Coordinates of C-alpha atoms and ligand atoms in Angstrom, one line a residue:
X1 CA 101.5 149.8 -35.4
X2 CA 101.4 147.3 -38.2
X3 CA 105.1 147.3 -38.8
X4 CA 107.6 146.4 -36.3
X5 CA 111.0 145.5 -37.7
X6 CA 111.6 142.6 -34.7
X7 CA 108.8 141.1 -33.9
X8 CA 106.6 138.7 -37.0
X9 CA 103.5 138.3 -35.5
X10 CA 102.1 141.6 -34.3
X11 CA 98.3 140.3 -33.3
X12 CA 99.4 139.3 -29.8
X13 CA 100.9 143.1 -29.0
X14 CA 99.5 145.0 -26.1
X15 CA 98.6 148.1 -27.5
X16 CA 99.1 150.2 -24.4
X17 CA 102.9 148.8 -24.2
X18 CA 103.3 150.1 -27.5
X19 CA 102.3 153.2 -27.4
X20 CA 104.4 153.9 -24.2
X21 CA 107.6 152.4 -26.1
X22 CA 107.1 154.7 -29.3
X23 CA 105.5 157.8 -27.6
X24 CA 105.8 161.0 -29.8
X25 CA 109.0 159.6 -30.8
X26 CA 107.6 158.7 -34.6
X27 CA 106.1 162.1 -35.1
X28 CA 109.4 164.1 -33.8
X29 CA 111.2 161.5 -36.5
X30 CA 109.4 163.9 -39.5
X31 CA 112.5 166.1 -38.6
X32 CA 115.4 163.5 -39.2
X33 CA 113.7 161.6 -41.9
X34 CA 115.6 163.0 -44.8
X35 CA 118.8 162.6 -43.0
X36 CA 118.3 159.1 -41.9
X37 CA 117.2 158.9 -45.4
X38 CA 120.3 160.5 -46.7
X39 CA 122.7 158.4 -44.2
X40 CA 120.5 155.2 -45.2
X41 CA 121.8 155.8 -49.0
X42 CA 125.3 156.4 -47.7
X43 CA 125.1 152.8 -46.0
X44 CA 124.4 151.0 -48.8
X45 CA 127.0 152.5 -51.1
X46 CA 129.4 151.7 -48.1
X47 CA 128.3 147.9 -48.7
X48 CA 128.3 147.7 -52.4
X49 CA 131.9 149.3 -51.6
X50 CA 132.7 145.8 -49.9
X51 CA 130.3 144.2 -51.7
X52 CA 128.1 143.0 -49.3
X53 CA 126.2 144.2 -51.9
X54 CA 125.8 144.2 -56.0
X55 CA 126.2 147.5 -57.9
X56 CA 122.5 147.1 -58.8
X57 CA 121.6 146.3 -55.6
X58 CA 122.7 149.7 -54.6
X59 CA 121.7 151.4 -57.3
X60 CA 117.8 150.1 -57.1
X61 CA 118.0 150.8 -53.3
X62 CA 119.8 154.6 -53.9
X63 CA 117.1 155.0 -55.8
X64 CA 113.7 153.8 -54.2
X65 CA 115.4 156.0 -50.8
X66 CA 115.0 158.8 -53.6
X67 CA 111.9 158.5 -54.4
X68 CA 110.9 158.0 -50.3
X69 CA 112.6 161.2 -50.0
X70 CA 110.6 162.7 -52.9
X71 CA 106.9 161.5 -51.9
X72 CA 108.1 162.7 -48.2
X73 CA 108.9 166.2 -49.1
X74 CA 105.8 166.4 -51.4
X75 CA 103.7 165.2 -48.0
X76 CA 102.7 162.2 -50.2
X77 CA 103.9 159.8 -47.0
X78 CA 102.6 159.9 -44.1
X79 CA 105.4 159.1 -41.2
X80 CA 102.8 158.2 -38.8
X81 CA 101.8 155.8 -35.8
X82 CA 101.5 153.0 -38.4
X83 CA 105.6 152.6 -37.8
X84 CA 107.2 152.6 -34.5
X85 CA 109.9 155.1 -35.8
X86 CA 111.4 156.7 -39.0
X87 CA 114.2 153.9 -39.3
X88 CA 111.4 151.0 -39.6
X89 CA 109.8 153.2 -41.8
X90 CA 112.3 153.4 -44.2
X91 CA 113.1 149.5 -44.1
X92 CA 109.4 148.8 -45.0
X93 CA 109.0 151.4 -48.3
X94 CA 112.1 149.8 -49.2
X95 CA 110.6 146.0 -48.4
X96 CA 108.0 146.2 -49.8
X97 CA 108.8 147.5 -53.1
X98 CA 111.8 145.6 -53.4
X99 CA 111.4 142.8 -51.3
X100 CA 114.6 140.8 -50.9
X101 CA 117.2 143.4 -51.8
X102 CA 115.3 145.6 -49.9
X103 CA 115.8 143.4 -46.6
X104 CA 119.0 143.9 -46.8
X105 CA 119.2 147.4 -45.8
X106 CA 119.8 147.1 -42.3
X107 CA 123.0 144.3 -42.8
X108 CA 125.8 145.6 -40.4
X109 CA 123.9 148.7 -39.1
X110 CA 121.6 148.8 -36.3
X111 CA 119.1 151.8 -35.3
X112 CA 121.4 152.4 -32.8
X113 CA 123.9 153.6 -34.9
X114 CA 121.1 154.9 -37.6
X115 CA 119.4 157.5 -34.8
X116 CA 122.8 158.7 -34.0
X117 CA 123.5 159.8 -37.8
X118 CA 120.6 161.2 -38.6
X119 CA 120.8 163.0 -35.0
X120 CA 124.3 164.0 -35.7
X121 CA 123.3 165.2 -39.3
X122 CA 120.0 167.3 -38.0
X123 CA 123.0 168.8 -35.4
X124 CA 125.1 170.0 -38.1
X125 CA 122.3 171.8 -40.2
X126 CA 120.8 173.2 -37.1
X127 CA 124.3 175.2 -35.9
X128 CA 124.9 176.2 -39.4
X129 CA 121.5 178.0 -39.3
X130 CA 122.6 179.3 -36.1
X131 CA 126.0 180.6 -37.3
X132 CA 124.3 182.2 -40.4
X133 CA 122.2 183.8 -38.0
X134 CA 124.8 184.8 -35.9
X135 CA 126.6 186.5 -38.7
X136 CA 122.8 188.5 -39.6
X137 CA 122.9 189.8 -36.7
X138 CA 126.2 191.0 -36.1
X139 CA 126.4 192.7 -39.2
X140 CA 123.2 194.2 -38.4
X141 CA 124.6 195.6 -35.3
X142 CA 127.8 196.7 -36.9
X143 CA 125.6 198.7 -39.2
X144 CA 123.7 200.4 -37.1
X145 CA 126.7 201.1 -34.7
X146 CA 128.8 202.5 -37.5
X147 CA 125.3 205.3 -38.1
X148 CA 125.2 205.8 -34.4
X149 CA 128.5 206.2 -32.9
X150 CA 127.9 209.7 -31.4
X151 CA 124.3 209.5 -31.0
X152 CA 124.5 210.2 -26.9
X153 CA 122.5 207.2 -24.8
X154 CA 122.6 207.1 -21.0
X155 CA 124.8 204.4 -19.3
X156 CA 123.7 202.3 -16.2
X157 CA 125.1 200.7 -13.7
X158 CA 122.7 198.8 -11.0
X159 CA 119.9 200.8 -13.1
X160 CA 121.0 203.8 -11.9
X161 CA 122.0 206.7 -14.3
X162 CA 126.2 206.3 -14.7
X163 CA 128.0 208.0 -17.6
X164 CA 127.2 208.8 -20.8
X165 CA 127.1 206.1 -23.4
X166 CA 126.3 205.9 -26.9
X167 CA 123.8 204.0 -29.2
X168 CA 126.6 203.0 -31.4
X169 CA 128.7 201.7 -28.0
X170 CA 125.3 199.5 -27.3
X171 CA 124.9 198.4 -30.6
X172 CA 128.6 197.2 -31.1
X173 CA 128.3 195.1 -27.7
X174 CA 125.5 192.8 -29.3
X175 CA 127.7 192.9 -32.6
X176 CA 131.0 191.4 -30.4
X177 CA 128.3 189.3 -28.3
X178 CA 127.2 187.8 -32.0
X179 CA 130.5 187.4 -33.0
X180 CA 131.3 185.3 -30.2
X181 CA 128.3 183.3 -30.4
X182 CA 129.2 182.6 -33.7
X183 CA 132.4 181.4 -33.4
X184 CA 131.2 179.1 -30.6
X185 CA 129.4 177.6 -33.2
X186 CA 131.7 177.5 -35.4
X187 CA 134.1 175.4 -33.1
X188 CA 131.1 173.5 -31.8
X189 CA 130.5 172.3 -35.7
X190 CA 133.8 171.4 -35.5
X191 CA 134.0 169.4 -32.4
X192 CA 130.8 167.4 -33.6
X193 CA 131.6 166.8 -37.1
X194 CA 132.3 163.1 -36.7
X195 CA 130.3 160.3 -38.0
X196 CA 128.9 157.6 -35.8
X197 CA 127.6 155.4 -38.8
X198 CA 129.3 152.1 -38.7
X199 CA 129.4 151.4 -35.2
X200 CA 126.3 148.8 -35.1
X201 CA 124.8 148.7 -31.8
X202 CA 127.8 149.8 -29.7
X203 CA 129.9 147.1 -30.8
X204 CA 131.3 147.1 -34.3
X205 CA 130.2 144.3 -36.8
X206 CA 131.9 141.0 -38.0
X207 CA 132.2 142.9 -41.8
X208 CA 135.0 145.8 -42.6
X209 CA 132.8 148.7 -42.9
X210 CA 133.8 150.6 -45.4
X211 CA 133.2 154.2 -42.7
X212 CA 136.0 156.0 -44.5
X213 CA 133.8 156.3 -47.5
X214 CA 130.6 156.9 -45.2
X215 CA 132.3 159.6 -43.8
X216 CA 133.1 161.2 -47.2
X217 CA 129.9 160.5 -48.5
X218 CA 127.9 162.0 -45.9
X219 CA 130.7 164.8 -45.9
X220 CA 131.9 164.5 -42.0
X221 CA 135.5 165.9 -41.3
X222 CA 136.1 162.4 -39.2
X223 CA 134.9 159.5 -38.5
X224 CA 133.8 158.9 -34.4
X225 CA 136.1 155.8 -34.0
X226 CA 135.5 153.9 -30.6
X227 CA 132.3 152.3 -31.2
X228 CA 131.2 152.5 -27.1
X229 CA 132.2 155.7 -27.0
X230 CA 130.0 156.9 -30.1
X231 CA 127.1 155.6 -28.2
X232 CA 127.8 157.2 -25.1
X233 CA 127.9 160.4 -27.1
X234 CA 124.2 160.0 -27.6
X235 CA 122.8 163.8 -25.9
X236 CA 126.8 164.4 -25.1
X237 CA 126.8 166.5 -28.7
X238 CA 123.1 167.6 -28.4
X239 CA 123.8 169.0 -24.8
X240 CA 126.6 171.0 -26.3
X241 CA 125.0 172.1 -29.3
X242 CA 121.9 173.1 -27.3
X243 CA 124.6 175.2 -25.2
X244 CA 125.3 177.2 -28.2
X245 CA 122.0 178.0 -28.6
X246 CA 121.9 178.6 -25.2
X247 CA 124.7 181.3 -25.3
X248 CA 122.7 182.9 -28.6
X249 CA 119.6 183.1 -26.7
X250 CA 121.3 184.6 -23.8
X251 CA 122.0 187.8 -25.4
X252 CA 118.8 187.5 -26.8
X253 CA 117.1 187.8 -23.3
X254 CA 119.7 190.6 -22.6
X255 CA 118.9 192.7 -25.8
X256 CA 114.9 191.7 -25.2
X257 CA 115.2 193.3 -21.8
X258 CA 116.9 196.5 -22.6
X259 CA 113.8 197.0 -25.3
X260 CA 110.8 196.5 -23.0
X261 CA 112.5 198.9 -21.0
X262 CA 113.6 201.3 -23.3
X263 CA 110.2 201.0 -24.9
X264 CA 108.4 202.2 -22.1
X265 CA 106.9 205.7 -21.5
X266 CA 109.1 206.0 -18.5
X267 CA 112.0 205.9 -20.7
X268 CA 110.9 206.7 -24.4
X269 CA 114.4 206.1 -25.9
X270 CA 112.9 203.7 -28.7
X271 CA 109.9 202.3 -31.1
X272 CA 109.3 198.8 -31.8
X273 CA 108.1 198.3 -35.2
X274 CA 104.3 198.0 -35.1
X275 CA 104.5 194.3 -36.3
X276 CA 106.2 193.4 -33.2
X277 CA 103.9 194.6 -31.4
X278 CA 100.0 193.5 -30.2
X279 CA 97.0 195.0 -28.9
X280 CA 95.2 194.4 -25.4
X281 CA 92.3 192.5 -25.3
X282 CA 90.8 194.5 -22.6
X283 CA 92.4 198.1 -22.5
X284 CA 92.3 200.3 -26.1
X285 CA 94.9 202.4 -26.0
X286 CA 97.5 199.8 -25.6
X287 CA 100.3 198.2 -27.7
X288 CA 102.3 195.8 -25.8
X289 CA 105.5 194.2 -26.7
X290 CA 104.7 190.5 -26.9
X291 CA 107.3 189.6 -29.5
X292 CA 109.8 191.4 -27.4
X293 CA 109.2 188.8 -24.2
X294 CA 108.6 186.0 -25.8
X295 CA 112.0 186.5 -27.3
X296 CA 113.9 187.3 -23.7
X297 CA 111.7 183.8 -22.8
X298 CA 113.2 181.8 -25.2
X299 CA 116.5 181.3 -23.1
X300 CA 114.4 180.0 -20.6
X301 CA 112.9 176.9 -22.7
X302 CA 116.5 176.3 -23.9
X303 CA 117.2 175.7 -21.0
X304 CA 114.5 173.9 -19.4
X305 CA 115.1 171.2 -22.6
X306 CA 118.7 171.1 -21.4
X307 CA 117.9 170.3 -17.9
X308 CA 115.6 167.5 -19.5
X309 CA 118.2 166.3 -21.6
X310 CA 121.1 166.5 -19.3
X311 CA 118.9 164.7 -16.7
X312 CA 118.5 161.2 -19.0
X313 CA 121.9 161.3 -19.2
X314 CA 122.6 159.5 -16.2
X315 CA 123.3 155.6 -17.7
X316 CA 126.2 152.9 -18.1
X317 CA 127.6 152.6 -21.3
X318 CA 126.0 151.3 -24.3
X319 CA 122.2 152.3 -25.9
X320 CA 119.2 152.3 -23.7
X321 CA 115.9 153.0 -24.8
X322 CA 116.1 156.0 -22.3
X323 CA 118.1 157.9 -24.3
X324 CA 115.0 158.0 -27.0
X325 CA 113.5 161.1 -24.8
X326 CA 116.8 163.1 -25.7
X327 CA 114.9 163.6 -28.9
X328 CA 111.8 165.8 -27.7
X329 CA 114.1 168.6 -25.8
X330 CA 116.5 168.5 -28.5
X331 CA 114.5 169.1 -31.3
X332 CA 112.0 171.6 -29.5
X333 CA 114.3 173.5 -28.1
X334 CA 116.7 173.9 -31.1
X335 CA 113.7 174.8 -33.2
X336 CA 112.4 177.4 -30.9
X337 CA 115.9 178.6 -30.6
X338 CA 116.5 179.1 -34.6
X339 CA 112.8 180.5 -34.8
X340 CA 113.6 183.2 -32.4
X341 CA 117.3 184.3 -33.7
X342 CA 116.1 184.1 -37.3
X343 CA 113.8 187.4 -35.9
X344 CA 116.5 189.4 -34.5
X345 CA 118.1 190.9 -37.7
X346 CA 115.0 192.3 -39.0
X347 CA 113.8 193.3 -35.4
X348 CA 117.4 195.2 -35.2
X349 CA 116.9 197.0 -38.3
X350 CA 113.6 198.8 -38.3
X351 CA 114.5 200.1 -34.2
X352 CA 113.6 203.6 -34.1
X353 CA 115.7 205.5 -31.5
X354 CA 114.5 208.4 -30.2
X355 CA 117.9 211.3 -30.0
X356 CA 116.4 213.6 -28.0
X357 CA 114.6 211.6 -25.1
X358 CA 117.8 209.9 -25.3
X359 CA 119.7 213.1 -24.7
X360 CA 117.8 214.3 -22.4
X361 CA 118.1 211.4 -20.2
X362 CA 121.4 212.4 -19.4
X363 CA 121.8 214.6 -16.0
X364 CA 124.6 216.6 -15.5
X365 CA 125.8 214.0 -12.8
X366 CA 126.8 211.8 -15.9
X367 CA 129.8 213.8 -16.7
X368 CA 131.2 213.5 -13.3
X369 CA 133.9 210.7 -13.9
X370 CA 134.7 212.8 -16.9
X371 CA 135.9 215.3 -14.9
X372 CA 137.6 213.5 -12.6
X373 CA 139.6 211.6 -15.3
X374 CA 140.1 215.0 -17.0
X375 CA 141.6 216.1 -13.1
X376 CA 143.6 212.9 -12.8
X377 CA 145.4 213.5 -16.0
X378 CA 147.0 216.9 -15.1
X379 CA 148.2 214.9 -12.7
X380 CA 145.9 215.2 -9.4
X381 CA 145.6 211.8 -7.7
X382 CA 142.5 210.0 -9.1
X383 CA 141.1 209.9 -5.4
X384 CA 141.7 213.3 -4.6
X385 CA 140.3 214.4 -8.2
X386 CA 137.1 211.7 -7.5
X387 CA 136.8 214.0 -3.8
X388 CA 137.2 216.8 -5.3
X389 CA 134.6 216.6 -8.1
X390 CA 131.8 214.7 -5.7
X391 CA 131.9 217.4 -3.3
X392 CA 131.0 219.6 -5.9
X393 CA 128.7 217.2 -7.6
X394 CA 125.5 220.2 -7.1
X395 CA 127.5 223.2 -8.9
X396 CA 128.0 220.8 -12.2
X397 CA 128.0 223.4 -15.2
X398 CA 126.4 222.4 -18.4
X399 CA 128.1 219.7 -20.4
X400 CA 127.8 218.9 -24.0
X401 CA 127.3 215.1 -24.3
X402 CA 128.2 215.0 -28.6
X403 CA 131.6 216.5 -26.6
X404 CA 131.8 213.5 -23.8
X405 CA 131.4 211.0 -26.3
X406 CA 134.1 212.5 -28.8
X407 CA 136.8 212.6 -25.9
X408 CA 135.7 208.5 -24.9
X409 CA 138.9 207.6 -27.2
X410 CA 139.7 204.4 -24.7
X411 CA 139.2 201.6 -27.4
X412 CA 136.1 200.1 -28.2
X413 CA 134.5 202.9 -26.4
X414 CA 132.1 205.3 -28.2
X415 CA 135.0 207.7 -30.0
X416 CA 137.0 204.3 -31.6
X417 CA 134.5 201.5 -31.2
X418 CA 136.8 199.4 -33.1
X419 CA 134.0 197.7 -35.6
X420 CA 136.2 196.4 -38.2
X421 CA 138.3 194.4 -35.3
X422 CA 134.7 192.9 -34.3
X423 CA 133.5 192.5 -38.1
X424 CA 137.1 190.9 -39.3
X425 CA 135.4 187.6 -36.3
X426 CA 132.8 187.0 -38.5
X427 CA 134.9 185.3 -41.1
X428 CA 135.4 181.4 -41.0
X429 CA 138.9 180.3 -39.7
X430 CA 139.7 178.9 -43.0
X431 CA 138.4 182.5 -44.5
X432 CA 140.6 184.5 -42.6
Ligands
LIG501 N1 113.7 155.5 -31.3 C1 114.9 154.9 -30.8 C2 115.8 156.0 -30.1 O1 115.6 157.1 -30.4 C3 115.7 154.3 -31.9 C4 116.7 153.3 -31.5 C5 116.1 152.1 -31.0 N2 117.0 151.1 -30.6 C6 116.7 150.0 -29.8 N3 117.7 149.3 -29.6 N4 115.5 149.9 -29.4 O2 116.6 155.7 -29.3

């Protein structure tokens, strides 16, 4: 590690120390390089603004961040142990090709503030993805409810055979689920659209930042004003974002489960799409769902990274190098996260549902709340209409389930699933 901003004579470093101070952490940079880049160009124009620096000044630096930004992308620069972290690495492209006026980069900033703003940057890209994918599969779902309204499904409770439900009812429930999680993120992109650039190391600077225009630059609704407070929001905004991943992944696991059950012989309602599924090393005549559980796992690793996260947490106010191992669960996790949602939509689309194992499922049984409901509304007592029907549960004629599904008129059930009121969620706020 040949350059260290702080320290001028490197030969008498202990290499083992170093190591164990940078860790991974210059690698997992690769991911918030072009935002601490972007943030780095919105710093300087904030000092030419006061002019702390000359217009040419910022232009020449503006542009050499371009061109770091360019030979990044292109894999012509290799962010590698050779710097102790993506912010160093910036300061010495821009040292050493413009020496002087590239030294003064860092002048009223520190790489306390310039983690948080690339972090806080990387945040807001990441729950956009999320949103869009939220929306993808919603309106999947919505689809494929609207062609499947009366297409008859069996409904459990505990497992255990209930009342008859519909394909289109289950496919609306993941649309509302998706609608939800996406305005979660929507009002999680709010609540974190603030800018932490400007705050130094915790403590302000003796200059008068220009942050308004930092925050307009780098197109933040607000700035994040208290400058303690904007460090002790370091993992407070990743925890949350990770939450609304979290809640995404959730009825991920929940949709995952339903299909390696329903995929099974023992139930035979569906068909995966042969590219989600693999073969068996061992046994021939097997296809197993692998995509399928590693999707319902994914949850799990979310969480696991927010446990990890949540537990570093645990500090007084101001930066501590601790809060550097924020970065590995939070970037992991979030990119597992988007990896697995960005799979559902397609997943959801090519489901082939079998009608008739379906409709066979259903046992005569199934129709016995209807006819208790049907009892209690000519007026018979629901309890004595509930007795009445279980204690002749055996002599059950044959019901039609198309019929059972046309009279489930109780909204949002399968006769009036209600999918505009679920599709009008997907619209921004500011849309509606
Ligand atoms: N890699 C460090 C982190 O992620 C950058 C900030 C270092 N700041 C410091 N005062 N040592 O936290």
């Amino acid at each position: 590690m040949a350059n260290l901003l702080w320290q001028s004579n490197t030969s008498d470093l202990d290499e083992r120390l170093m190591h164990f101070l940078a860790g991974e952490d210059v690698q997992l940079d690769r991911k918030l390089f072009l935002f601490d880049i972007q943030a780095t160009q919105a710093h300087v124009q904030g000092l030419a603004s006061i002019n702390v620096l000359s217009a040419a000044e910022c232009m020449a630096l503006c542009e050499e961040l371009d061109r770091l930004a360019d030979a990044f992308a292109r894999g012509d620069f290799a962010l590698d142990g050779q710097f102790e972290d993506g912010h160093s690495a910036i300061e010495h492209w821009l040292t050493s090709r413009l020496g002087d006026v590239g030294a003064k980069v860092h002048t009223g900033r520190s790489r306390n503030d310039q983690v948080l703003v690339a972090s806080r940057l990387y945040l807001l890209h990441s729950l956009e993805q999320v949103a869009t994918h939220c929306i993808d599969i919603a309106s999947v779902c919505l689809e494929r409810a609207a062609g499947s309204a009366d297409v008859p499904m069996p409904g459990y409770t505990h497992l255990q055979r209930a009342v008859v439900s519909s394909l289109g009812m289950w496919f609306a429930g993941f649309a509302e689920a998706f609608a939800d999680n996406y305005q979660l993120a929507c009002h999680t992109l709010d609540w974190i659209n603030s800018n932490p650039l400007g705050t130094a190391a915790g403590y302000g600077v003796n200059l008068p930042l220009d942050r308004d225009l930092t925050t307009k630059t780098l197109g933040f609704d607000r700035m994040q004003v208290n400058p303690i407070y904007t460090q002790n929001s370091r993992g407070k905004f990743e925890l949350q974002s990770l939450m609304v991943v979290a809640q995404s992944l959730q009825d991920v696991r929940r949709l995952a489960w339903d299909l390696s059950l329903y995929t099974t012989a023992e139930f035979n309602f569906v068909r995966l799409p042969e590219k989600y599924t693999t073969g068996s090393s061992i046994m021939p005549n097997k296809r197993n769902p692998d995509v399928v559980e590693l999707l319902r796992s994914a949850a799990g690793v979310v969480q696991g990274a927010m446990a990890e996260l949540s537990s570093i947490l645990s500090l007084p106010s101001g930066y501590h190098r601790d809060l550097q191992g924020t970065k590995a669960p939070l970037l992991r996790a979030t990119e597992h996260g988007i990896a697995a949602l960005a799979l559902i939509p397609d997943l959801l689309a090519n489901l082939e549902f079998d009608r008739n194992t379906m409709t066979e499922a259903i046992d005569n049984g199934m129709f016995a709340t209807d006819m208790a409901v049907d009892l209690a509304a000519q007026n018979i007592p629901f309890r004595q209409a509930y007795r009445q029907v279980k204690e002749s549960l055996d002599d059950i004629k044959e019901f039609s389930a198309s019929d059972s599904l046309k009279q489930r008129t109780s909204p949002g059930a399968a006769a009036d699933l209600r999918l505009e009121q679920i599709r009008r969620r997907l619209m921004r706020t500011s849309d509606k």
